[in-house]
Coordinates of C-alpha atoms in Angstrom, one line a residue:
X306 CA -93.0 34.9 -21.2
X307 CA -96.1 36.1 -19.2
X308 CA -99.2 37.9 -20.0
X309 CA -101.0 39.6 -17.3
X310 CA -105.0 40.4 -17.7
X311 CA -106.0 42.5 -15.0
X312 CA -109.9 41.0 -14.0
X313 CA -110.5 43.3 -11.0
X314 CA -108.5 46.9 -9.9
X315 CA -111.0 48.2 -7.4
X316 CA -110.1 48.0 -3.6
X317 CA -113.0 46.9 -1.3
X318 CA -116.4 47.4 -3.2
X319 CA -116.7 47.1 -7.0
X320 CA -117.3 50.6 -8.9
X321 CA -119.1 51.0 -12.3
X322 CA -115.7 50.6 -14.3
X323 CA -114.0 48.3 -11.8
X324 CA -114.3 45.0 -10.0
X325 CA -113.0 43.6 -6.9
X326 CA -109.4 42.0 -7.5
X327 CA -108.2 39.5 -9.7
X328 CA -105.3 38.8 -11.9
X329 CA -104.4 35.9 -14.6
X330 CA -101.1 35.5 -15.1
X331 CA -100.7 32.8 -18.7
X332 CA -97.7 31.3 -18.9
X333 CA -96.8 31.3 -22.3
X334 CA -94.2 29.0 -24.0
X335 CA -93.0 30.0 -27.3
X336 CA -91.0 27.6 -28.0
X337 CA -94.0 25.0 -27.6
X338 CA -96.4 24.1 -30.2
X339 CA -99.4 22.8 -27.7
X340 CA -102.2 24.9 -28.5
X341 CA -103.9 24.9 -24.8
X342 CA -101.5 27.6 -22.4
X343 CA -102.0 27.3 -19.4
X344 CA -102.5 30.1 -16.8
X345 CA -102.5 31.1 -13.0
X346 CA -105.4 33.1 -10.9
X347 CA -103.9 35.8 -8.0
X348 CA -107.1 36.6 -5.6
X349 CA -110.8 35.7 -7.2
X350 CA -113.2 38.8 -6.0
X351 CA -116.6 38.6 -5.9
X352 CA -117.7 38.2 -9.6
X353 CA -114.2 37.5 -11.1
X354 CA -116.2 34.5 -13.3
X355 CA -118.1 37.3 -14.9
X356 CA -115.0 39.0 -15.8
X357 CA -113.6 36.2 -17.2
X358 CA -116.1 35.4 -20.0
X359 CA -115.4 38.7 -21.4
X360 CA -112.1 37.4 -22.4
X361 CA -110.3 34.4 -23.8
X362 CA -109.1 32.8 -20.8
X363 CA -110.3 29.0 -20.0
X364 CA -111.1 27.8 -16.7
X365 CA -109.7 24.4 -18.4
X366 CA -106.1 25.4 -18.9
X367 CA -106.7 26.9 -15.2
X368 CA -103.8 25.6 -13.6
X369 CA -103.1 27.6 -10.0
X370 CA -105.1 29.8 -7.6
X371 CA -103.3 31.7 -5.1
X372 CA -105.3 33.1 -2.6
X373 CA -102.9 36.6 -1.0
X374 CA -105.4 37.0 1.8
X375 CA -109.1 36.1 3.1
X376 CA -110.2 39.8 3.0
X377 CA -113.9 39.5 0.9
X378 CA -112.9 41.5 -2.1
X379 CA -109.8 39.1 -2.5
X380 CA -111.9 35.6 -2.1
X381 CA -115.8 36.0 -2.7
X382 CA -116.0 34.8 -6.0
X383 CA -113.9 31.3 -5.4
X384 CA -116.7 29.4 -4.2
X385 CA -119.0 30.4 -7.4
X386 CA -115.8 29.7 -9.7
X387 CA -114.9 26.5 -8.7
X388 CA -119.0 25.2 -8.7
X389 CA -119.1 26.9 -12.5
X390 CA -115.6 24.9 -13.2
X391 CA -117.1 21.6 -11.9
X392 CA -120.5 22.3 -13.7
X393 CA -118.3 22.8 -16.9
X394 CA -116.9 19.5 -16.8
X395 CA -113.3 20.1 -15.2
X396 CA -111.8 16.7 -14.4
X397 CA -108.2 18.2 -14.0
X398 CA -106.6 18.5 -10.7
X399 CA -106.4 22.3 -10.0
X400 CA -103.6 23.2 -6.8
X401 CA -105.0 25.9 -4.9
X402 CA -102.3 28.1 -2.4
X403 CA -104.1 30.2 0.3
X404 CA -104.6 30.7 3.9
X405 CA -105.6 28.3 5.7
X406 CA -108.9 29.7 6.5
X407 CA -109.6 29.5 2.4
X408 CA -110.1 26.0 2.8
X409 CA -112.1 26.3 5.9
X410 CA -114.3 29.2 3.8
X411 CA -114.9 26.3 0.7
X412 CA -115.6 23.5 3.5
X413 CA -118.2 26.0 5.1
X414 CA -119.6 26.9 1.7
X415 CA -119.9 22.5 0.8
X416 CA -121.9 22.0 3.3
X417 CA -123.6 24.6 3.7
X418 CA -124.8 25.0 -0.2
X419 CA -124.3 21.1 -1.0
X420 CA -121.7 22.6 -3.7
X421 CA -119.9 19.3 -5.3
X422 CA -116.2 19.9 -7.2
X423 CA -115.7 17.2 -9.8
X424 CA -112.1 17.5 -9.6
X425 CA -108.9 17.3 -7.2
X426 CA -108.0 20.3 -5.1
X427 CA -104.3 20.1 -4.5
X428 CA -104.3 22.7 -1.2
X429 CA -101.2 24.2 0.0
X430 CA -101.8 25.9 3.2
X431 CA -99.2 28.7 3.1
X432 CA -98.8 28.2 6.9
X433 CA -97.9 25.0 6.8
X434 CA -95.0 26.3 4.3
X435 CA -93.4 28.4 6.7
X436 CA -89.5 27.8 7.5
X437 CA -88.9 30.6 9.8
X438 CA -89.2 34.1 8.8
X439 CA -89.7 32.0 5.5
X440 CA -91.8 30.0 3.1
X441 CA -90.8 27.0 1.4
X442 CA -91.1 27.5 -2.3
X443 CA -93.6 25.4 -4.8
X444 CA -93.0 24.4 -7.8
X445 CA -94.8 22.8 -10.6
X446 CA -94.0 21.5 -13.2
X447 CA -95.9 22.0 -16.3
X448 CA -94.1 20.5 -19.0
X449 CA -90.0 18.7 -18.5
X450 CA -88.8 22.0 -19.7
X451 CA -91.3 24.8 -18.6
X452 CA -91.3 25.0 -14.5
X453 CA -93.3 27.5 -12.5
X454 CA -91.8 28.6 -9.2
X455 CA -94.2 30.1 -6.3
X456 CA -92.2 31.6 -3.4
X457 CA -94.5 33.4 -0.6
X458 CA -93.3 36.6 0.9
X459 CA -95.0 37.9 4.5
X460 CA -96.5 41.2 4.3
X461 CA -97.7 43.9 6.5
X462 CA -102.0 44.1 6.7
X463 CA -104.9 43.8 8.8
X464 CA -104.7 40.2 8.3
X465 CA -102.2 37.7 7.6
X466 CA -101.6 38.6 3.6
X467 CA -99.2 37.6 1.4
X468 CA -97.0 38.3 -1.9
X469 CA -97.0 35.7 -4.7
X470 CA -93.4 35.9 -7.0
X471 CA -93.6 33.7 -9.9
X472 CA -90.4 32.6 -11.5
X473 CA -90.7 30.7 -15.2
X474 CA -88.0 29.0 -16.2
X475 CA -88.0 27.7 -19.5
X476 CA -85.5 25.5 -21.2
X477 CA -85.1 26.0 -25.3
X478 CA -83.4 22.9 -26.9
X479 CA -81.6 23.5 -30.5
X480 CA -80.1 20.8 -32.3
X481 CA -76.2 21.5 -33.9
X482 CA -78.1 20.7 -37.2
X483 CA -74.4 21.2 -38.9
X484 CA -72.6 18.6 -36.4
X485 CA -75.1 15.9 -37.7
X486 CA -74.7 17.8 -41.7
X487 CA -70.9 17.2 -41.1
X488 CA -70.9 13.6 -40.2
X489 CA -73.5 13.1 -42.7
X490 CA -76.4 12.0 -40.2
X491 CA -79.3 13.2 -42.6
X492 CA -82.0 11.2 -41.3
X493 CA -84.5 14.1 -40.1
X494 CA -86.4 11.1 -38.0
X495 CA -82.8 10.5 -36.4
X496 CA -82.7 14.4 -35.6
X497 CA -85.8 14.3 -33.6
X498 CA -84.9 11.4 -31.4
X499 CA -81.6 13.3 -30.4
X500 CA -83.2 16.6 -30.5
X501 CA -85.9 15.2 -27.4
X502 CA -82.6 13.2 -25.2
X503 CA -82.4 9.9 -27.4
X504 CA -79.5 8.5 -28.0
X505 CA -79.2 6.9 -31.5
X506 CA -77.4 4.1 -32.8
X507 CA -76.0 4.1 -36.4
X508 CA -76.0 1.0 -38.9
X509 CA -71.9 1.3 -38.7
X510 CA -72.5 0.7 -34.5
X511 CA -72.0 4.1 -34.1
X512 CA -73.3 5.4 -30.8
X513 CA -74.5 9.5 -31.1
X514 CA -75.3 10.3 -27.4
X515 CA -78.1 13.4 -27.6
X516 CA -75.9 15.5 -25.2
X517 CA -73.1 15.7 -27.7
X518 CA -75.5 17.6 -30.6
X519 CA -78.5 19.4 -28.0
X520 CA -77.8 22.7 -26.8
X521 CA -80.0 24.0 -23.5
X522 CA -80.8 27.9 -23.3
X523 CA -82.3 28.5 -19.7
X524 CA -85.3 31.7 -20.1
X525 CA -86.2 33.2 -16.8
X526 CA -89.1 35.7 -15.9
X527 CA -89.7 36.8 -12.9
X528 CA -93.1 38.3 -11.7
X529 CA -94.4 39.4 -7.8
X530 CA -97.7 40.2 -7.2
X531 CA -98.3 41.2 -3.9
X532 CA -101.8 41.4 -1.4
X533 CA -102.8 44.0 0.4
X534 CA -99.7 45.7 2.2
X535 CA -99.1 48.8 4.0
X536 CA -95.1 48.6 3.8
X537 CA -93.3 47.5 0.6
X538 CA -90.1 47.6 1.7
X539 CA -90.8 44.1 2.9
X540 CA -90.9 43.1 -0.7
X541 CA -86.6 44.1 -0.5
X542 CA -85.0 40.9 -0.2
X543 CA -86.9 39.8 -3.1
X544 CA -87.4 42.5 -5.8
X545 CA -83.8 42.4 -7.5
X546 CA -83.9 39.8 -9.6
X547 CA -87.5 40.9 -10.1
X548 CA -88.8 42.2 -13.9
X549 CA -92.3 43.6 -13.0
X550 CA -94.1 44.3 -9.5
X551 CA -97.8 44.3 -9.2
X552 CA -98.7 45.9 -5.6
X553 CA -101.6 48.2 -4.3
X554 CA -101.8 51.9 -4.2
X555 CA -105.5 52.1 -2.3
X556 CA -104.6 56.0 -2.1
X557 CA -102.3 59.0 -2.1
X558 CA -100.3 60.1 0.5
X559 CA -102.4 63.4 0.6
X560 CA -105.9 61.4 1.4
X561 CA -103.7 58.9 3.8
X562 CA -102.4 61.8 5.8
X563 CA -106.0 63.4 5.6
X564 CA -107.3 60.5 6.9
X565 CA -104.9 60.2 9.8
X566 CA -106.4 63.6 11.8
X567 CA -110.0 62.7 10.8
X568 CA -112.4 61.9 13.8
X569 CA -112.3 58.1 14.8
X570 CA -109.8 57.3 12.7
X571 CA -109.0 53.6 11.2
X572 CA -106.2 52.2 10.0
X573 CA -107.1 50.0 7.1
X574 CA -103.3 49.2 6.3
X575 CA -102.8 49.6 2.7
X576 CA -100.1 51.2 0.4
X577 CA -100.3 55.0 -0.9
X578 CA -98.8 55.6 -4.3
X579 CA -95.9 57.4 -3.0
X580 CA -95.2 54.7 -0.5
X581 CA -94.9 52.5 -3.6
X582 CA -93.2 54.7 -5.7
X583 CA -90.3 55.8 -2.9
X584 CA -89.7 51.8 -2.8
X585 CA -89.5 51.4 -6.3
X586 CA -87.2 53.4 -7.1
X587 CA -85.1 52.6 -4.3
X588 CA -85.4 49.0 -5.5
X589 CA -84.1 49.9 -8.8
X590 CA -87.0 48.5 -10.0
X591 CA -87.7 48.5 -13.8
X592 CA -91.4 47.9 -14.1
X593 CA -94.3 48.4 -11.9
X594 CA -98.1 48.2 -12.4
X595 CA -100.0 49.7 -9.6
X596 CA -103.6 48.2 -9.0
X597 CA -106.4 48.4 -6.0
X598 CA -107.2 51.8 -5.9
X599 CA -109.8 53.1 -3.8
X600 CA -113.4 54.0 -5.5
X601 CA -113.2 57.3 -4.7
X602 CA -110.6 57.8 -7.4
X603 CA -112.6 57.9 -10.8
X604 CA -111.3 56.0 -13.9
X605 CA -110.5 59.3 -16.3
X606 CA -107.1 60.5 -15.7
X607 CA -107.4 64.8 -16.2
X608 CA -105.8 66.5 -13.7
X609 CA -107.6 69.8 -14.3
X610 CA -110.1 67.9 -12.6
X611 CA -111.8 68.7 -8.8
X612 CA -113.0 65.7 -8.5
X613 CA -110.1 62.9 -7.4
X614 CA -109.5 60.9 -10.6
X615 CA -106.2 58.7 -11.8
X616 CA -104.3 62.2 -12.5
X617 CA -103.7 62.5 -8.6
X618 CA -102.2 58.8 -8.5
X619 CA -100.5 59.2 -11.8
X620 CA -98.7 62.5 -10.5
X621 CA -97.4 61.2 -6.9
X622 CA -95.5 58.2 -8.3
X623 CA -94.0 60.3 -11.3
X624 CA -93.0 62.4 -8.7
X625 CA -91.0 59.9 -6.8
X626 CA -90.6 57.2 -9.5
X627 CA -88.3 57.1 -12.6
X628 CA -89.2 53.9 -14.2
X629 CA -91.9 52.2 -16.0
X630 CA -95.2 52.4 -14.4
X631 CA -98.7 52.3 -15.3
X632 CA -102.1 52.0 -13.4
X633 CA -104.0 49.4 -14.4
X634 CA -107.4 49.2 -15.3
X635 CA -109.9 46.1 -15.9
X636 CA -109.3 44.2 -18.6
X637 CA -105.8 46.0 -19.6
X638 CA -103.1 43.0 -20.7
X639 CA -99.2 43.4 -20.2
X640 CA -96.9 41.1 -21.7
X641 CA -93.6 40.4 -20.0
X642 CA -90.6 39.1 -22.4
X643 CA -87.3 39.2 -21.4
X644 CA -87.3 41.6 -19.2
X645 CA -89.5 44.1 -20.9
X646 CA -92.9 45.0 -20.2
X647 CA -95.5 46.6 -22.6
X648 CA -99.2 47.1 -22.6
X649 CA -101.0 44.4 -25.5
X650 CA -104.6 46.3 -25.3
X651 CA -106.9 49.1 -24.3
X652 CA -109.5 47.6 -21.6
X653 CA -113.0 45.8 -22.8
X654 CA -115.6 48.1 -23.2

């Protein structure tokens, strides 16, 4: 089970209603009792700290920062959010995946600023993961039966940028409660031993091996959130097995193809909505949550509207797209359970 709280939705510059990109991702255990839940940071803009004391989110339970590109709006506000983490006391290691030039950015900005981290940086250069046209997956484990799986997926930008898909497997144990009734095994401090791999011995020198009364139930979500990325059919290979896809749509086709016959023209390399949409749906896709839109496009959604506003974006992928989609704004949380995806909240005000 994941939550998503979107922290930044603007591409390039911050507007009045958005910030530069960010997204947690908490990875929720229900079957666990421990209070603390621990959660993953995709891209850290320029004033993502800010964002984050308007909600719950601890930088303590911060387990993961992955890093899709070294593009400003994607990486300016890592420097000040690890110096606020260390100010606050964080002893816990904290693994950071990235670009190489990330960790050449942080080394610049330690010596430069005399900026000291009281904790372990666990850095995974995603070059150094590369097996061919490939990455080589990460995992961590949080608990011995919650796992978090990190493959990286190449994409198509100015820069080197990347696509993060997170795969949680969690592992629900039951105990056959009416095995052990049966054979008259009532000791509930017996059950617990079995129920967490113990094997127990009897008075009568009867062996009861945990294996024989635990049952295993494997739960599996499945999340990409992708960097900046003009052409998401490199997402293919992965997307199938795929509940919900986060990805860019900077603008519409109609402003892309404007663009294109303008005078000095630049190509900047992103995503329109259609291009999105056209992939979704030939992906099969079930959910998708569009983000990074560009600041001309105002936060009201009203399509009577002259002035270029969500309606525009909104309209292009219905046109093109039959599932689930929504456009995200800051501070809008999803919740992914199995396989379904539904909005928790209306942004923070």
């Amino acid at each position: 089970m994941l939550t998503l709280t979107f922290l930044g939705t603007s591409a390039g510059i911050p507007t009045k209603h958005r910030n530069v990109t960010a997204l947690a991702v908490s990875l929720i255990n229900p079957y666990s009792k421990a209070k603390n839940v621990p959660w993953v940071l995709v891209d850290c803009g320029e004033a993502t700290q800010h964002q984050l004391l308007k909600t719950p989110l601890s930088v303590m339970q911060l387990e993961l920062i992955c890093i899709t590109h070294v593009h400003g709006d994607h990486c300016y506000g890592l420097p000040g959010l690890l110096a606020s983490m260390a100010m606050s006391g964080r002893k816990h290691p904290l693994t950071l995946i990235a670009p190489q030039a990330i960790a050449d950015y942080l080394a610049a900005v330690q010596a430069t600023t005399a900026l000291m981290i009281s904790f372990d940086i666990n850095f995974i250069a995603i070059e150094n993961r590369a097996q061919g046209d490939s990455y080589q997956p990460i995992t961590l484990d949080l608990t011995d039966d919650h796992q978090l799986q990190v493959d990286v997926i190449a994409l198509s930008h100015r820069v080197p940028s990347h696509a993060f898909k997170f795969t949680q497997r969690l592992s629900k144990k039951t105990l056959l409660t009416q095995k052990l009734t049966e054979l008259n095994v009532l000791d509930k401090r017996l059950w617990g031993k079995l129920k967490y791999g113990i094997d127990v011995d009897l008075d009568d020198n009867t062996l009861l091996k945990s294996a024989d009364f635990v049952t295993t139930t494997l739960h599996k979500t499945v999340l990409i959130v992708a960097g900046d990325n003009d052409s998401p059919e490199l997402l293919a290979d992965a997307i199938s097995d795929t509940d919900v896809l986060v990805h860019e749509a900077t603008y519409t086709q109609a402003i892309a193809d404007k663009r294109k016959v303008a005078p000095h023209y630049f190509d900047s390399m992103h995503s329109t909505a259609k291009q999105v949409a056209d992939f979704a749906q030939l992906s099969q896709l079930k959910n998708l949550i569009l983000t990074h839109f560009s600041a001309r496009f105002q936060p009201f959604d009203k399509p009577s509207s002259k002035t270029f506003n969500m309606s525009d974006i909104r309209a292009e992928v219905a046109a093109s797209y039959q599932g689930n989609f929504w456009l995200a704004q800051d501070f809008d949380e999803f919740e992914i359970d199995n396989g379904n995806l539904k909005k928790r909240n209306t942004q923070i005000n």
